[in-house]
Coordinates of C-alpha atoms in Angstrom, one line a residue:
X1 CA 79.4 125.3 150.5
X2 CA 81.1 124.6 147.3
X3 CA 81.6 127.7 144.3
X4 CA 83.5 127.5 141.2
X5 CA 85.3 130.1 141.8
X6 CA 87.0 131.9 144.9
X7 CA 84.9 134.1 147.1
X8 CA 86.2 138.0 146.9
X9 CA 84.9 140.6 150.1
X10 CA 84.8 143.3 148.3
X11 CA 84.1 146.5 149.8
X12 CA 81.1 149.1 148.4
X13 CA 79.2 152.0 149.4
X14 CA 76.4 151.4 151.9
X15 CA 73.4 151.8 150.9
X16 CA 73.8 151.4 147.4
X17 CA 72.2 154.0 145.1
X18 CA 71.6 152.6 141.5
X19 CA 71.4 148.9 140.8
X20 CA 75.0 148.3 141.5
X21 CA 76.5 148.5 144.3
X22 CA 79.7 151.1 144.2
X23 CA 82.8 150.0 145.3
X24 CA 85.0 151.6 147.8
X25 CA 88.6 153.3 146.5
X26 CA 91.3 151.7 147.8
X27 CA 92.8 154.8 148.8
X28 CA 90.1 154.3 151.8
X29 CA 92.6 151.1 152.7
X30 CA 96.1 152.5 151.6
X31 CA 97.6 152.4 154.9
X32 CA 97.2 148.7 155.4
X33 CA 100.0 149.0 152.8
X34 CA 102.8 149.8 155.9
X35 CA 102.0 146.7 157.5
X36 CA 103.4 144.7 154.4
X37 CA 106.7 146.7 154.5
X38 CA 107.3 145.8 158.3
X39 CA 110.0 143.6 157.9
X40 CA 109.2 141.6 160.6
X41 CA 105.4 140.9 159.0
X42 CA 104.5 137.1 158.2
X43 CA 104.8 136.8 154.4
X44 CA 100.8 135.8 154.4
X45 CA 100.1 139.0 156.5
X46 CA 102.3 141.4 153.9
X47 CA 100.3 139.8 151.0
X48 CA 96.7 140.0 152.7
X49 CA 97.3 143.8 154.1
X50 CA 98.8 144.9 150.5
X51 CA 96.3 143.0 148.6
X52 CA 93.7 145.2 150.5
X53 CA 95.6 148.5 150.1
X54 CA 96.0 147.9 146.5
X55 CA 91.9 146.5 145.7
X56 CA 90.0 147.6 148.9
X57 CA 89.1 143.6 149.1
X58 CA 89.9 140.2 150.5
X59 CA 90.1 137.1 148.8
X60 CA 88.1 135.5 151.5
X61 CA 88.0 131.9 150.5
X62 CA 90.6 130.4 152.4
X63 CA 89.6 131.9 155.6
X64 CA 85.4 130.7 154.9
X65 CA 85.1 127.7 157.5
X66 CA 87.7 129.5 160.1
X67 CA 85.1 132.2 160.0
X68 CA 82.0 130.1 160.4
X69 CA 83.2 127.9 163.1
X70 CA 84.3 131.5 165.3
X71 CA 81.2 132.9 164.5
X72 CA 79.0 129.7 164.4
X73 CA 77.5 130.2 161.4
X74 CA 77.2 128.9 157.9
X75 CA 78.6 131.0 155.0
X76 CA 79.2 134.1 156.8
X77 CA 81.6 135.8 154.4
X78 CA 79.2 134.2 151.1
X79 CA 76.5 136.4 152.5
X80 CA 74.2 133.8 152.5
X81 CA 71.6 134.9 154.8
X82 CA 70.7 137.8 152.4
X83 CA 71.5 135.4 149.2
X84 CA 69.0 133.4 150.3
X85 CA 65.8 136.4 150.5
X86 CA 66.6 137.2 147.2
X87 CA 68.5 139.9 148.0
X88 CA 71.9 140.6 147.0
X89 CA 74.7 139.0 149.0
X90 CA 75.8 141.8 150.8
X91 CA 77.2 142.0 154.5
X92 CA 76.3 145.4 155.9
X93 CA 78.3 147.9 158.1
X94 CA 76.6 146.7 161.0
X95 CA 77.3 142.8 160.1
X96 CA 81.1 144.0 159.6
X97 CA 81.4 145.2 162.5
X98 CA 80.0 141.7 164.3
X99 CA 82.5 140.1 162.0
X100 CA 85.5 142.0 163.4
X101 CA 84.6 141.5 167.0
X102 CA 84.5 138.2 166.8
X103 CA 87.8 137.9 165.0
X104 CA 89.5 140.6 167.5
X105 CA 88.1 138.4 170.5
X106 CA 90.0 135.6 168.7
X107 CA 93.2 137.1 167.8
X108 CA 93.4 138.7 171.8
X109 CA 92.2 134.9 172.9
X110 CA 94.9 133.2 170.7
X111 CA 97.8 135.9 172.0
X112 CA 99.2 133.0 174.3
X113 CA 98.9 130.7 171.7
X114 CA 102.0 132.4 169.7
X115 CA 101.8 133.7 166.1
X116 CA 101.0 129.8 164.3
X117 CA 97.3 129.5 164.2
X118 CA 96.3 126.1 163.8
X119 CA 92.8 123.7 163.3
X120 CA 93.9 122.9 167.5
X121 CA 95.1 126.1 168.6
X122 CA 91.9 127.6 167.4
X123 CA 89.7 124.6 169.3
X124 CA 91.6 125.8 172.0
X125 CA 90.7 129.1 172.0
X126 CA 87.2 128.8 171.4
X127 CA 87.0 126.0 174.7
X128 CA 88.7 128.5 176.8
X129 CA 86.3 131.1 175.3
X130 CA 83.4 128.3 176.3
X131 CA 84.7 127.5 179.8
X132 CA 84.1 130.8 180.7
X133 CA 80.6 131.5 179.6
X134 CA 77.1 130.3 180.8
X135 CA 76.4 126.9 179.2
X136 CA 79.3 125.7 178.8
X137 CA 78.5 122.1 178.9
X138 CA 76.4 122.2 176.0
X139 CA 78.0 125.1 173.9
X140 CA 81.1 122.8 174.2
X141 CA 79.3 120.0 172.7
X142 CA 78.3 122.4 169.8
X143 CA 82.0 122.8 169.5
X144 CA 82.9 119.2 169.8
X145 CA 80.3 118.6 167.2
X146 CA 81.4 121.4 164.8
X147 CA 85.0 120.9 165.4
X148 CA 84.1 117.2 164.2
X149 CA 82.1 117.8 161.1
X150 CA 85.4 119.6 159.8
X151 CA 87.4 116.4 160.0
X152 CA 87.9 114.3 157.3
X153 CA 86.9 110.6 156.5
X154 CA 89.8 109.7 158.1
X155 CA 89.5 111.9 161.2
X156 CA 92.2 114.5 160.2
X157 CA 92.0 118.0 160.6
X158 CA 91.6 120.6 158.3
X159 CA 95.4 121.4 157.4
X160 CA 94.6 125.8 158.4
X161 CA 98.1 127.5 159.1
X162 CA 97.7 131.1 159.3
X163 CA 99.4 133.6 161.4
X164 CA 97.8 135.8 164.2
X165 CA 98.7 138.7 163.1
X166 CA 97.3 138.0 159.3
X167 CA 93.9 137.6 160.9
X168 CA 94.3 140.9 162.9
X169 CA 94.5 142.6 159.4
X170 CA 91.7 140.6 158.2
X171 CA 89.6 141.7 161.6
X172 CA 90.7 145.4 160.5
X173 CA 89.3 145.2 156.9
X174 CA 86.1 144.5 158.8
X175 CA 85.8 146.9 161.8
X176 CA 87.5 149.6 158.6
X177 CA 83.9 148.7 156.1
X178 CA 81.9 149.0 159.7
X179 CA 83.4 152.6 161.1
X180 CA 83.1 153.9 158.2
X181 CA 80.0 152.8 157.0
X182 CA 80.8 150.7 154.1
X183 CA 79.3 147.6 153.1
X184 CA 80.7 144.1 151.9
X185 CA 79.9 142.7 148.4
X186 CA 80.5 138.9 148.4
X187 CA 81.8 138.3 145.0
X188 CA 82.2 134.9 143.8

């Protein structure tokens, strides 16, 4: 899915009450502010967990086709099921909270992977994920075949390089809108 610009998660009030939707303060998210002044915090973690203190929202674009491929779907952070009815692109408390499972599954899943996660470390996850389920056979070809259509021309992987622990605070952000009712405003 290609925008012009980047894709913002912006958090608002759930439901919304006028024709806009209300955003959240970002005193709601002020204490993912600590996490950046850990000293032992990934540089990419400090800057997500302070962006989100500071704004209440993630830029969401480079994390788009990690998302869809742990949550096998298509444009999950755009919004794009509700885009499409018409509706405003919204993802709601209880699509947050499905959203931060399935990155909290990941991020516990990756744990013996080390902090680095990578295009293979996260194929790697999601087969061990697979082995253990029902299916496996043919929810591994899904994989195979998903894993594939994110290759280049050439066959190379996507060049992703993110640490765990900057997708834990991007899982918290979630499960954070979904407790506490808030919805998810895909701005782009």
């Amino acid at each position: 899915m290609a925008h012009d610009k980047g894709l913002d998660n912006v958090a608002v009030h759930w439901p919304r009450t006028n024709q806009y939707y209300d955003p959240v303060a970002p005193a709601e998210f002020v204490d993912f502010g600590a996490v950046a002044d850990a000293p032992e915090i990934a540089a990419p973690t400090g800057a997500l967990a302070l962006h989100i203190a500071k704004t209440g929202t993630v830029r969401a674009t480079a994390y788009t086709e990690l998302v869809d491929l742990l949550l096998g779907l298509g444009g999950v952070l755009y919004a794009t099921d509700a885009a499409a009815e018409d509706e405003d692109p919204v993802i709601d408390p209880d699509g947050c909270a499905w959203i931060a499972g399935g990155l909290e599954r990941f991020v516990e899943g990756h744990e013996k992977f080390g902090d680095l996660v990578t295009f293979d470390t996260v194929a790697e996850v999601m087969r061990t994920a697979i082995n253990q389920g029902r299916l496996a056979e043919q929810q591994l070809r899904w994989l195979e075949n998903r894993l594939g259509a994110l290759r280049d021309d050439a066959g190379n992987a996507p060049h992703w390089s993110f640490a765990r622990s900057e997708l834990a605070i991007l899982a918290g952000f979630y499960r954070r809108c979904a407790d506490r009712g808030f919805a998810v405003f895909a701005d782009y």
